[in-house]
Each structure stands twice: as structure tokens, then as C-alpha cells.
Amino acid sequence: MKILGIETSCDETAAALVTDNREILANVVHSQLEEHAPYGGIVPEIAARAHIEALDGIIAETMRRAGIGFDELDGVAATGGPGLIGGVIVGVMTAKGIAAARDIAFLAINHLEGHALTVRLTDALAFPYLLLLVSGGHTQLLIVEGVGAYRRIGTTIDDAVGEAFDKTAKMLGLGYPGGPAVELTGKTGDARRFALPRPMKGRPGSDFSFSGLKTAVRRTIENLPPGPASYQDAADICASFQEAVSEVIADRTKNAIANFRHSYPNGSGLVVAGGVAANNLLRATLEQVAAQENMLFIAPPQALCTDNGAMIAWAGIERLRLGLVDTLDFAPRPRWPLDPDAPKAAFAGVKA
Ligand code: KG4
Ligand code: ZN
């Protein structure tokens, strides 16, 4: 089985060709970073236009690298949400066009399901497992029970963790995206110089909160001597920030493991995905937590952790194998929770 996957929900225009024996025949990602960099964040309208301009070429390049023609495809999968709606529409319409023209299956994929199932493409991990999804838009802990069967046991009550990295970088003038810049700058920093808060640490449950940490970073910067922060100041703030984030995530993840084990006493996998999973301190911390709890720890390779078409193609394969095909009247969804029945986060009323 061969599926073309299309991802356009954020600032990457991506396509990939994946087979049901877990082979990635081609995986092409075009980042729009340069288009958004002058604005210090993603501008939805610019993203949608950039997807329109790039997508046909990215798909052609994917088919060329895979060395196959459209007539060899069994299906075409596209991110159907959640995400920036302009971009999602571009990917969905393109996928529907190909599916209609070639009379092949069309699959609308939940972007989060793409992240959640990636580890089955890379490592053939069996269900159930525990997933920590940490990106620019999401911070969630999910029990992945099967295709289409997700139990959310923790989420952020305010900002996503990637957003906190990006805002910290912006406040320090380190550029966008912030995560890699904060990590690099923090390398030579003293994580003990600034006492930043550990929001939610020690509380029951597995929800997160990062807006207070962001505010504390802002105050710390304001309390520095006047003028631009010195490199050492920035390094110490970045190191302190990363340590606070890692400690909080470790604490929330430990609670999630207990919750997971309650339902699945023999459940053994902790998986981390999303752009923030690139962070080395976070990875090392999670590895330790997993070891303490006798959990297998898996972080898919970075190129498959950040947004890509292969994860969408793979989710398409998992769904097509189960006959879960979509019809061409599927409407793109700006919001699409993986677990619609999840209880609201503690103190909710805010984004999930
Ligand atoms: O998953 P992703 O590529 O896009 C979505 O948000 O869906 O994640 C991007 C996020 C950004 O907030 C970026 O700053 C963060 O991942 N990020 C990192 C690192 N690399 C990327 N955060 C911390 N450390 C990193 N090394
Ligand atoms: Zn993503």
C-alpha cells in the first residue's frame, strides 16, 4: 500500500510517500520560516498564501524522489485540522483533487493523530502507550489506546510550552523560532542564578500552565540593569527557564505514568513528540523519569517529531487499513480535539 501525505496546518508545507511496510519513500518539508521571521511569529494569511504557492511543487518533488506515479497510489491523506484554517483548506482541497482525479481513497487526518502514531511508523510500537505531545500549539499527555482511540489525561490551561520558549526568546531578542535559540544560548548559562517558578509542580493530575513562567521571565528581564541584556544574563535566564520547564514536565509526566499504569498495569512505552521534543535537557530528563518508572522511552528522530508529511501519510495508512476512509464532502476543522470527551483542564475555560 502506498499513500501520499500532505501537511499544511501551520508553517511547514510538507508532503511524503509512505508504504504500509513502514518505508518512507520520500519526505519533503518546506519551511516558511523566512516568510514569517520579520514578524516574530506566524502570520496566518502569509502562511495560507505560501502553502498555495509551494504545495504543487512539493508534491511533484515528493513523487519524483519516490520514483512513482500517481497511478500507483492507494490513497491520499491530508491534515484536516486542527490548525490555521487557510492552510488546512489548501492541503485538503489539493488532496481531494488528486483523490477524485485518480479515483483513490481520500483520508482527512487529525494532525495530532499524525504526531500520536508516528512512533508506530518509526518503531512499530504496539498499543497502548503514553504520549507527551509538546509543540508550539499543544502541550498534552495522551494515552494512545488504538487508531482513533485517545484518552487525554493532561493539557495546558494557558500557553503551549513551545509558545513559552518562543516568547522567552522574543523577550531576549534571540529571534524566531525561539526553542533552538533558547537551548543554544542556555548552554553556557547558570540554571541556578534566577529562581523561576515551577507552575503546577506537586499538584495532582497532569495539566500544565506556562503563562506564569513567561511572566516571571519578563520580570526577571525587567529587573536586569538598564540597557540590552548581556550575553551572560541571557544565557542564565535561558538555562533557568529550561530547567523550570523540564522539572515541571517531568513532574506532570510522572503523574501521567501513574494514571496510565492504573488502566494498563503492563503498559510500557513513554513517547515524546512535537517540536519541543528536540530539546536535549527535556529529553534527558524524560529519559530519567522513564528509567525510574521502568518505561521504555522513545523519541522519534527529530525530522519526524516536527511537522512533516510522513506522519500524515502513516496515519492515512493506519486508517485505510481499518477502512476508515473519508468522503469528499469533509469540511476542514480549525479545532479538532483527539479526545472530545476529555474533562476540561483544571481552571479551564481556556484553550485545550
Ligand atoms: O511541532 P512543531 O514543529 O510545530 C507545531 O507547533 O506544531 O513545534 C514548533 C515548536 C516551536 O515553539 C519551537 O520553538 C519549538 O517547537 N522547538 C523547541 C526546540 N526546537 C523547536 N523548543 C525547545 N527546544 C528546542 N530545541
Ligand atoms: Zn505539529
Short mmCIF file of C-alpha atoms and ligand atoms in Angstrom, two decimals:
data_model
loop_
_atom_site.label_atom_id
_atom_site.label_comp_id
_atom_site.label_asym_id
_atom_site.label_seq_id
_atom_site.Cartn_x
_atom_site.Cartn_y
_atom_site.Cartn_z
CA MET A 1 0.00 0.00 0.00
CA LYS A 2 1.35 3.46 -0.91
CA ILE A 3 -0.05 6.71 0.43
CA LEU A 4 0.73 10.33 -0.28
CA GLY A 5 0.54 12.50 2.86
CA ILE A 6 0.08 16.28 2.83
CA GLU A 7 0.67 18.62 5.78
CA THR A 8 -0.23 22.33 5.63
CA SER A 9 -1.72 23.15 9.03
CA CYS A 10 0.96 25.51 10.29
CA ASP A 11 4.13 26.97 8.78
CA GLU A 12 5.51 23.90 7.01
CA THR A 13 4.39 22.89 3.53
CA ALA A 14 5.13 19.17 3.52
CA ALA A 15 4.42 16.01 1.56
CA ALA A 16 5.64 12.43 1.85
CA LEU A 17 5.19 9.00 0.37
CA VAL A 18 4.94 6.11 2.81
CA THR A 19 4.22 2.40 2.40
CA ASP A 20 2.37 0.05 4.71
CA ASN A 21 5.60 -1.78 5.46
CA ARG A 22 6.87 1.35 7.18
CA GLU A 23 9.06 2.62 4.38
CA ILE A 24 9.35 6.36 3.79
CA LEU A 25 9.94 6.62 0.03
CA ALA A 26 10.16 10.42 0.11
CA ASN A 27 9.67 13.13 2.72
CA VAL A 28 9.83 16.75 1.58
CA VAL A 29 9.41 19.65 4.01
CA HIS A 30 9.45 23.29 3.00
CA SER A 31 9.65 25.61 5.99
CA GLN A 32 8.14 29.08 5.71
CA LEU A 33 10.42 30.40 8.46
CA GLU A 34 11.89 33.13 6.29
CA GLU A 35 8.47 34.43 5.30
CA HIS A 36 7.39 34.79 8.94
CA ALA A 37 10.68 35.75 10.59
CA PRO A 38 10.28 39.52 10.06
CA TYR A 39 7.04 39.39 12.11
CA GLY A 40 8.49 37.37 15.00
CA GLY A 41 5.75 34.73 14.68
CA ILE A 42 3.46 33.01 12.21
CA VAL A 43 1.07 35.22 10.23
CA PRO A 44 -1.89 33.03 9.16
CA GLU A 45 -2.62 34.88 5.90
CA ILE A 46 1.02 34.73 4.81
CA ALA A 47 1.09 31.02 5.71
CA ALA A 48 -2.01 30.23 3.59
CA ARG A 49 -0.62 32.04 0.54
CA ALA A 50 2.77 30.40 0.92
CA HIS A 51 1.11 26.95 1.07
CA ILE A 52 -0.80 27.67 -2.16
CA GLU A 53 2.40 28.71 -3.90
CA ALA A 54 4.54 25.83 -2.66
CA LEU A 55 2.30 22.77 -2.40
CA ASP A 56 2.08 21.61 -6.03
CA GLY A 57 5.86 21.78 -6.38
CA ILE A 58 6.41 19.95 -3.07
CA ILE A 59 4.07 17.14 -4.17
CA ALA A 60 5.75 16.85 -7.57
CA GLU A 61 9.15 16.69 -5.86
CA THR A 62 7.87 14.02 -3.46
CA MET A 63 6.60 11.84 -6.33
CA ARG A 64 9.86 12.35 -8.23
CA ARG A 65 12.02 11.37 -5.25
CA ALA A 66 9.84 8.33 -4.52
CA GLY A 67 10.07 7.38 -8.18
CA ILE A 68 6.39 6.54 -8.55
CA GLY A 69 3.44 7.91 -10.49
CA PHE A 70 0.01 8.98 -9.23
CA ASP A 71 -1.47 5.80 -10.73
CA GLU A 72 0.47 3.74 -8.16
CA LEU A 73 -1.11 5.48 -5.16
CA ASP A 74 -3.69 3.72 -2.99
CA GLY A 75 -4.76 6.88 -1.29
CA VAL A 76 -4.04 10.48 -0.44
CA ALA A 77 -4.13 11.78 3.14
CA ALA A 78 -4.13 15.42 4.21
CA THR A 79 -4.23 17.16 7.57
CA GLY A 80 -7.90 18.05 8.04
CA GLY A 81 -7.29 20.04 11.23
CA PRO A 82 -6.67 21.34 13.81
CA GLY A 83 -4.59 24.24 12.61
CA LEU A 84 -4.61 27.54 10.74
CA ILE A 85 -7.69 27.10 8.63
CA GLY A 86 -6.39 28.78 5.45
CA GLY A 87 -3.52 26.34 5.25
CA VAL A 88 -5.66 23.32 6.12
CA ILE A 89 -8.06 24.20 3.29
CA VAL A 90 -5.17 24.33 0.79
CA GLY A 91 -3.99 20.82 1.74
CA VAL A 92 -7.47 19.28 1.92
CA MET A 93 -8.59 20.70 -1.44
CA THR A 94 -5.41 19.51 -3.12
CA ALA A 95 -5.79 16.01 -1.65
CA LYS A 96 -9.45 15.84 -2.67
CA GLY A 97 -8.50 16.89 -6.21
CA ILE A 98 -5.94 14.10 -6.51
CA ALA A 99 -8.29 11.53 -4.95
CA ALA A 100 -11.15 12.49 -7.30
CA ALA A 101 -8.96 12.59 -10.41
CA ARG A 102 -7.36 9.19 -9.68
CA ASP A 103 -10.38 7.59 -8.02
CA ILE A 104 -8.41 6.66 -4.91
CA ALA A 105 -9.12 6.90 -1.19
CA PHE A 106 -9.16 10.31 0.50
CA LEU A 107 -8.26 10.47 4.18
CA ALA A 108 -8.66 13.57 6.37
CA ILE A 109 -6.19 13.22 9.20
CA ASN A 110 -6.24 14.84 12.60
CA HIS A 111 -2.81 16.48 12.82
CA LEU A 112 -2.45 15.37 16.44
CA GLU A 113 -3.19 11.79 15.42
CA GLY A 114 -0.32 12.13 12.96
CA HIS A 115 2.02 13.02 15.82
CA ALA A 116 0.50 10.33 18.05
CA LEU A 117 1.02 7.46 15.58
CA THR A 118 4.50 8.44 14.29
CA VAL A 119 6.18 6.05 16.73
CA ARG A 120 4.38 3.14 15.05
CA LEU A 121 5.97 4.17 11.75
CA THR A 122 9.45 4.57 13.26
CA ASP A 123 9.45 1.82 15.92
CA ALA A 124 6.33 -0.31 15.31
CA LEU A 125 5.32 0.33 18.92
CA ALA A 126 2.24 -1.65 19.99
CA PHE A 127 -0.80 0.00 21.64
CA PRO A 128 -1.31 1.21 24.33
CA TYR A 129 1.35 3.80 25.09
CA LEU A 130 1.66 7.16 26.80
CA LEU A 131 2.33 10.18 24.60
CA LEU A 132 3.68 13.57 25.64
CA LEU A 133 2.98 15.98 22.79
CA VAL A 134 4.93 19.22 23.15
CA SER A 135 4.85 21.73 20.31
CA GLY A 136 4.23 25.37 19.51
CA GLY A 137 0.49 24.82 19.66
CA HIS A 138 -0.02 21.90 22.04
CA THR A 139 1.10 20.52 25.38
CA GLN A 140 -0.79 17.32 26.09
CA LEU A 141 -0.43 13.95 27.75
CA LEU A 142 -2.46 11.26 25.97
CA ILE A 143 -2.98 7.56 26.38
CA VAL A 144 -2.90 6.19 22.85
CA GLU A 145 -5.14 3.11 23.02
CA GLY A 146 -5.57 2.50 19.30
CA VAL A 147 -6.24 4.23 15.99
CA GLY A 148 -8.88 6.86 16.75
CA ALA A 149 -8.85 5.94 20.44
CA TYR A 150 -7.13 8.58 22.55
CA ARG A 151 -7.57 9.49 26.18
CA ARG A 152 -6.29 12.94 27.08
CA ILE A 153 -5.14 12.98 30.68
CA GLY A 154 -3.40 16.34 30.73
CA THR A 155 -3.29 19.59 28.80
CA THR A 156 -2.20 23.19 29.26
CA ILE A 157 -4.60 25.61 30.84
CA ASP A 158 -2.96 28.55 29.06
CA ASP A 159 0.13 28.66 26.80
CA ALA A 160 1.75 25.75 24.99
CA VAL A 161 5.29 25.03 26.08
CA GLY A 162 6.73 25.86 22.64
CA GLU A 163 4.99 29.21 22.84
CA ALA A 164 6.74 29.84 26.18
CA PHE A 165 10.10 29.07 24.53
CA ASP A 166 9.24 31.39 21.63
CA LYS A 167 8.15 34.24 23.91
CA THR A 168 11.23 33.89 26.11
CA ALA A 169 13.41 34.11 23.02
CA LYS A 170 11.49 37.11 21.74
CA MET A 171 11.87 38.97 25.05
CA LEU A 172 15.61 38.33 24.94
CA GLY A 173 15.85 39.35 21.28
CA LEU A 174 17.00 35.87 20.25
CA GLY A 175 14.78 35.59 17.16
CA TYR A 176 12.17 33.09 15.93
CA PRO A 177 11.64 30.18 16.40
CA GLY A 178 12.71 30.51 19.98
CA GLY A 179 13.21 26.93 21.11
CA PRO A 180 16.52 26.23 19.37
CA ALA A 181 17.81 29.74 20.24
CA VAL A 182 16.94 29.37 23.93
CA GLU A 183 18.60 25.96 24.02
CA LEU A 184 21.77 27.20 22.36
CA THR A 185 22.01 30.36 24.47
CA GLY A 186 21.32 28.45 27.68
CA LYS A 187 24.24 26.07 27.08
CA THR A 188 26.73 28.28 28.90
CA GLY A 189 24.21 29.56 31.44
CA ASP A 190 23.83 29.08 35.18
CA ALA A 191 20.42 27.50 35.79
CA ARG A 192 20.55 28.46 39.47
CA ARG A 193 21.03 32.20 39.08
CA PHE A 194 17.36 33.05 38.68
CA ALA A 195 14.68 31.35 40.78
CA LEU A 196 11.86 30.91 38.27
CA PRO A 197 8.53 29.35 39.33
CA ARG A 198 7.55 25.73 38.60
CA PRO A 199 3.83 26.17 37.77
CA MET A 200 1.64 23.14 38.69
CA LYS A 201 4.56 21.17 40.11
CA GLY A 202 3.45 18.99 43.00
CA ARG A 203 -0.24 19.29 42.21
CA PRO A 204 -2.33 16.23 41.48
CA GLY A 205 -3.11 15.44 37.86
CA SER A 206 -1.19 16.15 34.69
CA ASP A 207 -2.32 19.56 33.48
CA PHE A 208 0.20 22.26 32.64
CA SER A 209 0.47 26.02 32.90
CA PHE A 210 3.19 28.17 31.37
CA SER A 211 1.90 31.73 31.36
CA GLY A 212 3.15 32.44 34.91
CA LEU A 213 6.59 31.23 33.93
CA LYS A 214 6.55 33.55 30.94
CA THR A 215 5.59 36.48 33.19
CA ALA A 216 8.38 35.58 35.60
CA VAL A 217 10.87 35.63 32.73
CA ARG A 218 9.61 39.07 31.72
CA ARG A 219 10.02 40.39 35.29
CA THR A 220 13.48 38.89 35.53
CA ILE A 221 14.48 40.70 32.35
CA GLU A 222 12.94 43.95 33.59
CA ASN A 223 14.93 43.69 36.81
CA LEU A 224 18.24 43.48 34.99
CA PRO A 225 20.38 46.61 34.85
CA PRO A 226 19.13 49.05 32.17
CA GLY A 227 20.23 48.54 28.57
CA PRO A 228 20.31 45.36 26.48
CA ALA A 229 20.81 42.14 28.45
CA SER A 230 24.39 40.89 28.45
CA TYR A 231 25.05 37.54 26.82
CA GLN A 232 25.67 36.01 30.24
CA ASP A 233 22.37 37.38 31.56
CA ALA A 234 20.54 35.89 28.57
CA ALA A 235 22.38 32.58 28.98
CA ASP A 236 21.49 32.38 32.68
CA ILE A 237 17.83 33.20 32.00
CA CYS A 238 17.62 30.59 29.23
CA ALA A 239 19.25 27.95 31.42
CA SER A 240 16.96 28.76 34.36
CA PHE A 241 13.90 28.73 32.08
CA GLN A 242 14.76 25.36 30.54
CA GLU A 243 15.35 23.83 33.92
CA ALA A 244 11.98 25.09 35.19
CA VAL A 245 10.22 23.70 32.09
CA SER A 246 11.93 20.31 32.35
CA GLU A 247 11.18 19.98 36.05
CA VAL A 248 7.51 20.79 35.53
CA ILE A 249 7.13 18.43 32.59
CA ALA A 250 8.87 15.63 34.50
CA ASP A 251 6.51 16.13 37.44
CA ARG A 252 3.35 16.13 35.28
CA THR A 253 4.60 13.14 33.29
CA LYS A 254 5.23 11.10 36.45
CA ASN A 255 1.61 11.61 37.45
CA ALA A 256 0.53 10.64 33.95
CA ILE A 257 2.56 7.43 34.12
CA ALA A 258 0.78 6.50 37.37
CA ASN A 259 -2.57 7.21 35.70
CA PHE A 260 -1.59 5.18 32.62
CA ARG A 261 -0.41 2.24 34.74
CA HIS A 262 -3.68 2.31 36.63
CA SER A 263 -5.53 1.49 33.39
CA TYR A 264 -2.75 -0.57 31.85
CA PRO A 265 -0.59 -2.19 34.57
CA ASN A 266 1.75 -3.64 31.95
CA GLY A 267 1.82 -0.55 29.73
CA SER A 268 5.44 0.19 28.99
CA GLY A 269 6.01 2.97 26.47
CA LEU A 270 6.57 6.68 27.03
CA VAL A 271 6.75 8.56 23.74
CA VAL A 272 7.58 12.22 23.24
CA ALA A 273 6.67 14.10 20.05
CA GLY A 274 6.37 17.65 18.74
CA GLY A 275 8.94 20.35 18.09
CA VAL A 276 9.90 20.85 21.73
CA ALA A 277 10.91 17.17 21.88
CA ALA A 278 14.11 18.37 20.18
CA ASN A 279 15.22 19.93 23.46
CA ASN A 280 18.13 17.95 24.88
CA LEU A 281 17.57 18.80 28.54
CA LEU A 282 13.92 17.81 28.24
CA ARG A 283 14.83 14.55 26.51
CA ALA A 284 17.44 13.68 29.14
CA THR A 285 15.00 14.48 31.94
CA LEU A 286 12.25 12.36 30.40
CA GLU A 287 14.67 9.53 29.80
CA GLN A 288 15.46 9.57 33.52
CA VAL A 289 11.80 9.63 34.50
CA ALA A 290 11.10 6.70 32.18
CA ALA A 291 14.03 4.71 33.56
CA GLN A 292 12.86 5.28 37.14
CA GLU A 293 9.40 4.08 36.21
CA ASN A 294 10.57 1.13 34.12
CA MET A 295 9.12 2.62 30.97
CA LEU A 296 10.59 2.25 27.53
CA PHE A 297 11.37 5.79 26.32
CA ILE A 298 11.04 6.61 22.64
CA ALA A 299 11.62 9.94 20.95
CA PRO A 300 11.24 9.60 17.17
CA PRO A 301 14.00 11.23 15.09
CA GLN A 302 13.73 15.00 15.06
CA ALA A 303 12.68 15.25 11.40
CA LEU A 304 9.63 13.14 12.23
CA CYS A 305 8.89 14.96 15.53
CA THR A 306 8.38 18.35 13.91
CA ASP A 307 5.58 18.79 11.38
CA ASN A 308 6.01 16.62 8.27
CA GLY A 309 4.01 14.76 5.63
CA ALA A 310 5.21 11.27 6.59
CA MET A 311 3.25 11.31 9.83
CA ILE A 312 0.10 12.24 7.90
CA ALA A 313 0.71 9.55 5.28
CA TRP A 314 1.31 6.97 8.03
CA ALA A 315 -1.88 7.92 9.89
CA GLY A 316 -3.60 7.55 6.50
CA ILE A 317 -2.22 4.02 6.18
CA GLU A 318 -3.37 3.09 9.68
CA ARG A 319 -6.86 4.39 8.89
CA LEU A 320 -7.09 2.94 5.39
CA ARG A 321 -6.12 -0.50 6.76
CA LEU A 322 -9.18 -0.24 9.02
CA GLY A 323 -11.41 1.02 6.21
CA LEU A 324 -11.75 4.45 7.83
CA VAL A 325 -11.95 6.40 4.56
CA ASP A 326 -13.38 9.93 4.33
CA THR A 327 -15.77 11.32 1.76
CA LEU A 328 -15.07 14.34 -0.45
CA ASP A 329 -17.53 16.49 1.49
CA PHE A 330 -15.22 16.51 4.53
CA ALA A 331 -15.01 20.07 5.91
CA PRO A 332 -11.65 21.28 7.32
CA ARG A 333 -11.71 21.76 11.09
CA PRO A 334 -9.87 24.62 12.81
CA ARG A 335 -10.44 22.83 16.14
CA TRP A 336 -10.43 19.05 16.39
CA PRO A 337 -9.63 17.55 19.80
CA LEU A 338 -8.27 14.00 19.78
CA ASP A 339 -10.38 13.20 22.79
CA PRO A 340 -13.64 15.17 22.52
CA ASP A 341 -14.88 13.69 25.80
CA ALA A 342 -11.83 14.72 27.83
CA PRO A 343 -12.66 16.55 31.02
CA LYS A 344 -11.79 20.23 30.82
CA ALA A 345 -8.38 21.10 32.19
CA ALA A 346 -8.29 22.27 35.77
CA PHE A 347 -9.16 26.00 35.92
CA ALA A 348 -10.31 25.72 32.31
CA GLY A 349 -12.32 27.94 30.04
CA VAL A 350 -9.04 28.39 28.28
CA LYS A 351 -7.53 26.73 25.27
CA ALA A 352 -7.10 22.97 25.31
O1 KG4 B 1 5.83 20.67 16.29
P1 KG4 B 1 6.35 21.96 15.78
O2 KG4 B 1 7.40 21.94 14.70
O3 KG4 B 1 5.21 22.86 15.22
C1 KG4 B 1 3.99 22.99 15.87
O4 KG4 B 1 3.91 23.88 16.75
O5 KG4 B 1 3.07 22.21 15.54
O6 KG4 B 1 6.89 22.76 17.06
C2 KG4 B 1 7.45 24.06 16.97
C3 KG4 B 1 7.83 24.50 18.37
C4 KG4 B 1 8.27 25.95 18.42
O7 KG4 B 1 7.61 26.57 19.50
C5 KG4 B 1 9.77 25.85 18.67
O8 KG4 B 1 10.30 26.96 19.38
C6 KG4 B 1 9.87 24.57 19.47
O9 KG4 B 1 8.94 23.71 18.85
N1 KG4 B 1 11.22 24.00 19.44
C7 KG4 B 1 12.00 23.82 20.54
C8 KG4 B 1 13.25 23.31 20.08
N2 KG4 B 1 13.17 23.19 18.72
C9 KG4 B 1 11.92 23.61 18.35
N3 KG4 B 1 11.76 24.05 21.84
C10 KG4 B 1 12.76 23.79 22.71
N4 KG4 B 1 13.98 23.34 22.35
C11 KG4 B 1 14.26 23.08 21.06
N5 KG4 B 1 15.48 22.63 20.72
ZN ZN B 2 2.53 19.56 14.87
#
